[in-house]
Short mmCIF file of C-alpha atoms in Angstrom, two decimals:
data_model
loop_
_atom_site.label_atom_id
_atom_site.label_comp_id
_atom_site.label_asym_id
_atom_site.label_seq_id
_atom_site.Cartn_x
_atom_site.Cartn_y
_atom_site.Cartn_z
CA MET A 20 125.14 109.69 130.15
CA ASP A 21 123.87 108.55 126.77
CA VAL A 22 121.91 111.29 125.03
CA VAL A 23 119.99 108.97 122.72
CA LYS A 24 117.89 106.51 124.68
CA LEU A 25 115.14 105.16 122.43
CA ASP A 26 112.00 103.62 123.83
CA TYR A 27 108.43 102.88 122.79
CA ILE A 28 106.41 106.12 122.72
CA SER A 29 102.82 105.10 123.40
CA GLU A 30 101.44 108.50 122.43
CA ASN A 31 102.66 108.00 118.84
CA TRP A 32 100.35 105.04 118.27
CA ASN A 33 96.68 104.21 117.88
CA VAL A 34 95.69 100.76 119.18
CA LYS A 35 92.50 99.08 117.95
CA ASP A 36 90.92 95.89 119.22
CA LEU A 37 90.14 93.99 116.01
CA GLN A 38 87.38 91.92 117.61
CA SER A 39 85.34 94.89 118.83
CA GLY A 40 86.75 97.60 116.57
CA HIS A 41 87.11 99.79 119.65
CA MET A 42 89.99 102.17 120.22
CA ASP A 43 90.27 103.98 123.53
CA ALA A 44 92.79 105.81 125.66
CA LYS A 45 93.37 102.79 127.91
CA SER A 46 94.53 100.58 125.05
CA VAL A 47 97.34 103.03 124.22
CA MET A 48 99.03 101.96 127.45
CA TRP A 49 99.46 98.48 125.97
CA THR A 50 101.64 99.80 123.13
CA PRO A 51 105.03 98.69 124.57
CA ASP A 52 103.85 95.10 125.05
CA LEU A 53 102.31 94.97 121.58
CA LEU A 54 105.32 96.46 119.80
CA ASP A 55 107.60 94.06 121.65
CA ALA A 56 105.52 91.02 120.65
CA CYS A 57 107.14 88.42 118.36
CA SER A 58 110.61 89.87 118.92
CA GLY A 59 112.01 86.75 120.61
CA ASN A 60 112.62 83.21 119.39
CA ALA A 61 110.47 82.64 116.34
CA ILE A 62 108.82 79.30 115.56
CA SER A 63 108.05 78.08 112.04
CA ARG A 64 104.73 76.35 112.71
CA ILE A 65 101.85 75.97 115.12
CA GLU A 66 100.81 72.34 114.68
CA GLU A 67 97.80 72.24 117.00
CA ASP A 68 94.28 73.62 117.20
CA VAL A 69 94.23 76.96 118.98
CA THR A 70 91.81 79.43 120.50
CA VAL A 71 92.29 83.07 119.48
CA TYR A 72 91.47 85.41 122.35
CA ARG A 73 92.53 88.87 121.22
CA SER A 74 93.87 90.61 118.10
CA TYR A 75 95.15 94.18 117.98
CA GLU A 76 96.24 96.57 115.24
CA LEU A 77 98.69 99.38 115.93
CA ASN A 78 99.02 102.33 113.54
CA ARG A 79 101.59 105.07 114.02
CA LYS A 80 99.81 108.40 113.86
CA PHE A 81 102.16 110.20 111.49
CA ASP A 82 103.41 107.61 108.99
CA ASP A 83 102.45 104.28 107.43
CA ALA A 84 103.98 102.02 110.09
CA TYR A 85 101.61 99.40 111.48
CA LYS A 86 101.62 96.08 113.27
CA ILE A 87 99.00 93.38 113.93
CA VAL A 88 99.34 91.17 117.01
CA MET A 89 97.26 88.08 117.83
CA TYR A 90 97.17 86.20 121.13
CA MET A 91 96.13 82.54 121.01
CA LYS A 92 96.52 79.36 123.01
CA GLY A 93 96.71 75.65 122.28
CA ASP A 94 98.77 73.56 124.69
CA GLN A 95 100.61 76.81 125.43
CA PRO A 96 100.18 80.52 124.67
CA TYR A 97 101.38 82.02 121.36
CA THR A 98 101.67 85.39 119.70
CA VAL A 99 101.41 85.80 115.94
CA CYS A 100 102.40 89.11 114.33
CA TYR A 101 102.49 90.88 110.99
CA ASP A 102 104.11 94.27 110.46
CA SER A 103 104.66 96.82 107.71
CA ALA A 104 108.44 96.61 108.07
CA SER A 105 109.12 92.96 107.31
CA GLU A 106 105.84 92.11 105.55
CA GLN A 107 106.25 88.66 107.09
CA ILE A 108 104.18 86.69 109.57
CA ARG A 109 106.05 85.66 112.70
CA ALA A 110 104.98 83.43 115.58
CA GLU A 111 106.41 82.93 119.04
CA GLU A 112 105.75 80.76 122.07
CA ILE A 113 105.25 82.85 125.21
CA ASP A 114 105.07 82.02 128.89
CA GLU A 115 101.85 83.89 129.54
CA PHE A 116 99.53 86.50 128.06
CA PRO A 117 99.96 90.18 128.93
CA TYR A 118 97.67 91.46 131.66
CA PHE A 119 95.22 93.04 129.20
CA VAL A 120 94.45 89.81 127.29
CA HIS A 121 91.33 88.22 128.75
CA THR A 122 90.44 84.59 128.08
CA GLU A 123 86.75 84.45 128.95
CA GLU A 124 85.80 84.20 125.29
CA GLY A 125 87.72 83.11 122.22
CA THR A 126 87.44 81.73 118.70
CA ASP A 127 88.54 78.15 118.05
CA ILE A 128 90.76 77.71 114.97
CA LEU A 129 91.69 74.32 113.51
CA SER A 130 95.21 73.30 112.55
CA THR A 131 93.98 71.72 109.28
CA PRO A 132 90.92 72.54 107.15
CA THR A 133 87.78 70.47 107.44
CA ILE A 134 85.51 69.86 104.46
CA ARG A 135 82.04 68.36 104.13
CA THR A 136 79.40 67.85 101.47
CA GLY A 137 76.50 70.31 101.33
CA THR A 138 72.86 69.38 100.93
CA HIS A 139 70.37 70.11 98.17
CA GLU A 140 68.55 72.50 100.52
CA GLU A 141 71.76 74.43 101.28
CA LEU A 142 72.46 74.75 97.55
CA LYS A 143 68.99 76.19 96.95
CA GLN A 144 69.44 78.63 99.83
CA MET A 145 72.68 79.86 98.29
CA GLU A 146 71.00 80.19 94.89
CA GLN A 147 68.22 82.32 96.38
CA LYS A 148 70.72 84.67 98.03
CA ASP A 149 72.36 85.48 94.69
CA GLU A 150 70.71 88.57 93.22
CA GLY A 151 72.13 87.93 89.77
CA HIS A 152 73.93 91.24 89.48
CA TYR A 153 77.52 89.99 89.53
CA TYR A 154 77.55 88.79 85.94
CA PRO A 155 75.06 89.45 83.12
CA ALA A 156 75.66 85.89 81.88
CA PRO A 157 73.13 83.22 82.95
CA VAL A 158 75.19 81.26 85.44
CA ARG A 159 73.29 78.38 87.02
CA LEU A 160 74.30 76.40 90.07
CA LEU A 161 75.11 72.74 89.50
CA GLU A 162 73.36 70.16 91.65
CA GLY A 163 75.53 68.09 93.95
CA THR A 164 78.49 70.50 93.97
CA MET A 165 77.89 72.18 97.33
CA ILE A 166 80.70 71.84 99.93
CA HIS A 167 81.54 73.51 103.23
CA VAL A 168 85.11 74.35 104.24
CA THR A 169 86.34 75.47 107.64
CA PRO A 170 89.62 77.40 107.19
CA PRO A 171 92.68 76.51 109.30
CA LEU A 172 95.05 78.91 111.01
CA TYR A 173 97.66 79.27 108.30
CA GLY A 174 98.47 77.77 104.90
CA GLN A 175 97.06 77.45 101.40
CA ILE A 176 94.64 75.24 99.51
CA ASP A 177 95.76 74.44 95.96
CA LEU A 178 93.37 73.28 93.25
CA THR A 179 94.30 71.18 90.23
CA ILE A 180 92.22 70.32 87.16
CA GLY A 181 94.00 67.29 85.77
CA ASP A 182 97.56 68.58 85.44
CA GLN A 183 96.58 72.26 85.35
CA GLN A 184 96.89 74.57 88.34
CA GLY A 185 93.63 76.30 89.25
CA LEU A 186 92.64 78.80 91.91
CA PHE A 187 90.38 77.90 94.84
CA PRO A 188 88.22 80.70 96.34
CA ILE A 189 89.95 80.43 99.72
CA SER A 190 93.40 79.49 98.44
CA HIS A 191 95.55 81.69 100.73
CA LEU A 192 94.79 81.41 104.43
CA ASP A 193 96.47 83.61 107.02
CA PRO A 194 95.89 83.87 110.77
CA PHE A 195 94.32 87.32 110.49
CA SER A 196 91.46 86.07 108.31
CA ALA A 197 91.22 82.58 109.84
CA GLN A 198 88.69 83.69 112.41
CA SER A 199 85.84 83.16 109.97
CA GLU A 200 83.32 80.37 110.37
CA GLU A 201 82.61 77.60 107.88
CA VAL A 202 82.17 78.88 104.32
CA GLY A 203 79.95 77.45 101.61
CA ILE A 204 81.23 76.84 98.06
CA ALA A 205 79.40 75.50 95.00
CA LEU A 206 79.99 75.34 91.25
CA GLY A 207 78.08 77.26 88.62
CA TYR A 208 78.11 76.92 84.82
CA ASP A 209 77.38 79.28 81.95
CA GLU A 210 76.25 77.28 78.90
CA GLN A 211 76.82 80.26 76.58
CA SER A 212 80.46 80.98 77.46
CA LYS A 213 81.10 77.34 78.52
CA GLU A 214 82.89 78.67 81.62
CA ALA A 215 82.57 77.41 85.19
CA TYR A 216 82.25 79.58 88.29
CA PHE A 217 82.63 79.20 92.04
CA TYR A 218 79.81 80.49 94.19
CA TYR A 219 81.39 81.50 97.47
CA GLU A 220 79.20 82.30 100.49
CA LYS A 221 81.04 84.30 103.12
CA GLU A 222 80.40 84.33 106.86
CA ASP A 223 78.19 87.43 106.58
CA GLY A 224 75.90 85.61 104.15
CA LEU A 225 76.95 87.54 101.05
CA THR A 226 77.55 85.46 97.95
CA THR A 227 80.36 86.16 95.50
CA ILE A 228 80.84 84.59 92.09
CA LEU A 229 84.40 83.87 91.02
CA PRO A 230 85.40 82.41 87.62
CA LEU A 231 87.18 79.08 87.66
CA VAL A 232 90.62 79.96 86.29
CA VAL A 233 93.83 78.09 85.50
CA TRP A 234 97.43 79.28 85.33
CA ASN A 235 98.74 80.20 81.86
CA GLU A 236 102.50 79.65 82.04
CA LYS A 237 103.22 81.54 78.81
CA GLU A 238 101.21 84.61 79.78
CA HIS A 239 102.08 84.32 83.49
CA LYS A 240 98.52 84.92 84.59
CA HIS A 241 95.32 83.13 85.57
CA GLU A 242 92.61 82.92 82.90
CA PRO A 243 89.17 81.26 82.54
CA ILE A 244 88.93 77.82 80.95
CA GLN A 245 86.07 76.51 78.77
CA PHE A 246 84.26 73.20 79.31
CA GLU A 247 81.83 72.27 76.55
CA GLY A 248 78.82 70.34 77.86
CA LEU A 249 80.15 70.31 81.41
CA GLN A 250 78.82 67.68 83.81
CA VAL A 251 80.10 67.54 87.39
CA GLU A 252 80.06 64.72 89.93
CA GLN A 253 81.19 65.33 93.50
CA VAL A 254 83.55 62.55 94.64
CA LEU A 255 84.57 63.93 98.04
CA ARG A 256 85.13 61.13 100.55
CA GLU A 257 87.16 62.96 103.21
CA ASP A 258 86.23 65.28 106.06
CA ILE A 259 89.75 66.69 106.58
CA LEU A 260 92.20 68.02 104.02
CA GLU A 261 95.35 66.32 105.27
CA PRO A 262 98.52 68.34 104.61
CA GLY A 263 100.22 67.46 101.35
CA VAL A 264 97.53 64.97 100.25
CA LYS A 265 95.75 65.51 96.91
CA THR A 266 92.11 65.07 97.88
CA PRO A 267 89.61 64.33 95.04
CA LEU A 268 86.69 66.79 95.05
CA TYR A 269 84.89 66.65 91.67
CA THR A 270 85.03 64.74 88.41
CA PHE A 271 84.52 67.02 85.39
CA SER A 272 83.10 65.44 82.23
CA PHE A 273 83.16 67.62 79.07
CA ILE A 274 83.59 67.55 75.31
CA GLU A 275 87.13 68.03 73.98
CA ASP A 276 87.99 67.58 70.27
CA GLY A 277 84.61 65.96 69.71
CA LYS A 278 85.05 63.38 72.48
CA ARG A 279 83.82 63.33 76.06
CA VAL A 280 86.69 63.27 78.51
CA ASN A 281 86.99 63.22 82.30
CA GLU A 282 89.26 65.29 84.53
CA GLU A 283 89.57 65.05 88.30
CA ILE A 284 89.50 68.19 90.42
CA ARG A 285 91.66 67.86 93.52
CA LEU A 286 92.42 70.01 96.54
CA THR A 287 95.77 69.98 98.37
CA TYR A 288 96.31 71.72 101.68
CA LEU A 289 99.83 72.96 102.46
CA ASN A 290 100.86 74.03 105.95
CA GLY A 291 101.99 77.62 106.21
CA GLU A 292 105.43 78.32 107.64
CA PHE A 293 105.99 81.41 109.75
CA SER A 294 109.10 83.49 109.15
CA THR A 295 112.04 82.66 111.38
CA HIS A 296 114.29 85.43 110.07
CA ASP A 297 115.55 88.01 112.54
CA PRO A 298 112.80 90.55 113.30
CA VAL A 299 113.06 93.78 111.37
CA GLN A 300 113.67 96.63 113.77
CA ASN A 301 112.94 99.45 111.36
CA ALA A 302 109.27 100.11 110.80
CA SER A 303 109.71 101.87 107.47
CA ASP A 304 111.06 101.34 103.99
CA SER A 305 114.24 103.22 104.86
CA ASN A 306 116.84 102.11 107.37
CA GLY A 307 116.23 105.07 109.67
CA PRO A 308 116.64 106.80 111.97
CA PHE A 309 114.52 109.85 111.14
CA VAL A 310 114.75 113.22 112.84
CA TYR A 311 111.85 115.68 112.97
CA VAL A 312 111.82 119.24 114.31
CA HIS A 313 108.23 120.26 114.99
CA GLU A 314 106.00 122.84 116.58
CA LYS A 315 103.34 120.50 118.04
CA PRO A 316 103.33 116.86 119.22
CA LEU A 317 103.42 114.20 116.51
CA ASN A 318 100.04 112.83 117.54
CA GLY A 319 98.33 112.80 114.17
CA ALA A 320 96.70 116.20 114.71
CA ILE A 321 99.17 118.00 112.43
CA ASP A 322 100.27 117.14 108.92
CA ILE A 323 103.91 116.08 108.76
CA GLN A 324 104.68 118.55 106.03
CA TYR A 325 106.75 121.68 105.77
CA PRO A 326 106.47 124.13 107.51
CA ASN A 327 104.65 122.30 110.36
CA VAL A 328 107.45 119.76 110.58
CA LEU A 329 111.07 120.05 109.46
CA THR A 330 112.56 116.74 108.33
CA ALA A 331 116.26 116.00 108.05
CA GLU A 332 117.30 114.69 104.64
CA GLU A 333 118.80 111.22 104.45
CA ASN A 334 122.32 112.46 103.69
CA ASP A 335 122.21 114.77 106.75
CA ILE A 336 121.02 112.14 109.25
CA SER A 337 124.45 110.75 110.06
CA ASP A 338 125.91 114.18 110.90
CA LEU A 339 122.83 115.16 112.87
CA MET A 340 122.75 111.97 114.93
CA GLY A 341 126.46 112.34 115.59
CA ALA A 342 125.92 115.88 116.86
CA ILE A 343 123.10 114.72 119.15
CA LYS A 344 125.06 111.76 120.54
CA ASP A 345 128.07 114.01 121.26
CA ALA A 346 126.01 116.52 123.27
CA THR A 347 126.99 116.99 126.90
CA PRO A 348 124.80 117.19 130.03
CA VAL A 349 124.15 120.71 131.36
CA LYS A 350 122.01 122.12 134.16
CA ARG A 351 119.93 124.68 132.26
CA ALA A 352 118.07 124.86 128.97
CA GLY A 353 117.63 127.86 126.71
CA GLU A 354 114.70 129.71 125.19
CA VAL A 355 111.90 127.74 123.50
CA ASN A 356 110.67 129.10 120.19
CA HIS A 357 108.04 128.17 117.57
CA TYR A 358 109.67 124.81 116.82
CA SER A 359 109.61 123.46 120.35
CA SER A 360 110.43 119.76 119.86
CA LEU A 361 112.88 117.39 118.22
CA THR A 362 111.87 113.75 117.77
CA ILE A 363 114.01 110.78 116.74
CA ILE A 364 112.18 107.81 115.22
CA ASP A 365 114.05 104.56 114.63
CA GLY A 366 111.98 101.50 113.88
CA TRP A 367 109.20 101.03 116.42
CA MET A 368 111.00 103.22 118.95
CA GLY A 369 111.60 106.91 119.36
CA GLN A 370 112.64 109.70 121.67
CA GLU A 371 111.31 113.23 122.03
CA PHE A 372 113.29 116.25 123.26
CA GLN A 373 112.23 119.77 124.07
CA LEU A 374 114.30 121.99 121.79
CA SER A 375 115.68 125.34 122.97
CA PHE A 376 118.44 127.82 122.12
CA LYS A 377 120.49 130.68 123.51
CA LYS A 378 122.01 133.45 121.41
CA ARG A 379 125.51 134.57 122.16
CA SER A 380 127.60 137.29 120.51
CA LYS A 381 129.00 135.16 117.70
CA LYS A 382 127.11 131.89 117.87
CA ILE A 383 123.94 130.11 118.93
CA ASP A 384 123.80 127.33 121.48
CA ILE A 385 121.31 124.48 120.95
CA TYR A 386 119.82 122.49 123.84
CA LEU A 387 117.88 119.24 123.99
CA THR A 388 115.87 118.39 127.11
CA ASP A 389 114.74 114.82 127.78
CA SER A 390 111.70 115.37 130.01
CA LEU A 391 111.49 111.70 131.02
CA ARG A 392 114.94 111.93 132.61
CA SER A 393 114.68 115.63 133.50
CA GLN A 394 118.03 116.09 131.82
CA THR A 395 119.20 118.77 129.39
CA PHE A 396 122.00 118.29 126.85
CA LYS A 397 123.92 120.94 124.95
CA LEU A 398 125.23 120.40 121.43
CA SER A 399 128.87 121.18 120.83
CA SER A 400 129.71 124.35 118.86
CA GLU A 401 130.30 122.25 115.75
CA GLY A 402 127.13 120.26 116.42
CA ALA A 403 125.04 123.43 116.78
CA GLU A 404 126.44 124.83 113.54
CA ARG A 405 125.60 121.62 111.71
CA PHE A 406 122.11 121.57 113.24
CA LEU A 407 121.43 125.11 111.97
CA GLU A 408 122.75 124.21 108.53
CA ILE A 409 120.30 121.34 108.36
CA PHE A 410 117.40 123.32 109.90
CA PRO A 411 117.97 126.98 108.98
CA GLU A 412 114.24 127.66 109.52
CA TYR A 413 114.60 126.91 113.23
CA ILE A 414 116.26 130.18 114.24
CA LYS A 415 114.22 132.22 111.73
CA SER A 416 111.02 131.19 113.47
#
């Protein structure tokens, strides 16, 4: 019988519904399905419009491991995931949704961004919402610059000013923020500093002012750019930002070296590609596994610090795991003391044992009981000695 048999431990995780913000005891039971999501055959793109039905965030109660899982459907169901281990977004086609994903209501997300011209009235409404406290400089909105953009599922929108790379307010688009509605964007101008600004109205109605910046290759950073006597004409003729197509948005007219020049502002949408690398199994910066000896369950109620929890050092893990794997099945456990549990954590999975001991004349026996299998294992004499070398506090408690 294998001693180490890792599985998903639901009690180690908090599960939150990102749509409602709710977190309840029932949702914890979905942990195995959520942790297993996006672990199959990855796909690089979702090329169609989809409806997002549910999004969940899992956080392990005693470390920084987390995972976000989205369930959506176009012609077929998909899962899209992001986790703290790989820091990559993965997507997968699935046969059907898990039982807890309901499809009565959802949010429709486009495969490519749509864009339309705003009206004079919409521009004035945005201007009235600005309370003028973002910048002390007198930034005024420019007539005829209002646009509305509906973000797609995944990708980026690049901005160019002539041959310079700029930064659009919603440049990086990921599935976890794509559930916003149409956003309003307009240009502002400060005649004193000669700098341009984007007014960006979010879904909640709040307006943010962002400076129009370009990439400085020498300094390796974005910085504001000056436009003396700036005049702007909107030249948008499209209602969709087709992938890879430079779409004209504005024509800038300004004074440069004493002469008035024109530069075209263009937007280019690029499809995002999901990661197709093998899924990372370890939900931490280290390779794992980790071994904890503790007095109470690792449910977030206790701080994982000494002396509440004893943690094996990295250079002891190999010996300790070897001792555990070499343990043999026995019929009886020993005496339980202050440190009553031993937990192995490896990636998203784990295993918890009840820890017990029995003193003999010249040595101490160490027992591990897997309650899920109702089976107790006894470390070998050498394994027990190594265990007590690594955790000398155990017997002293």
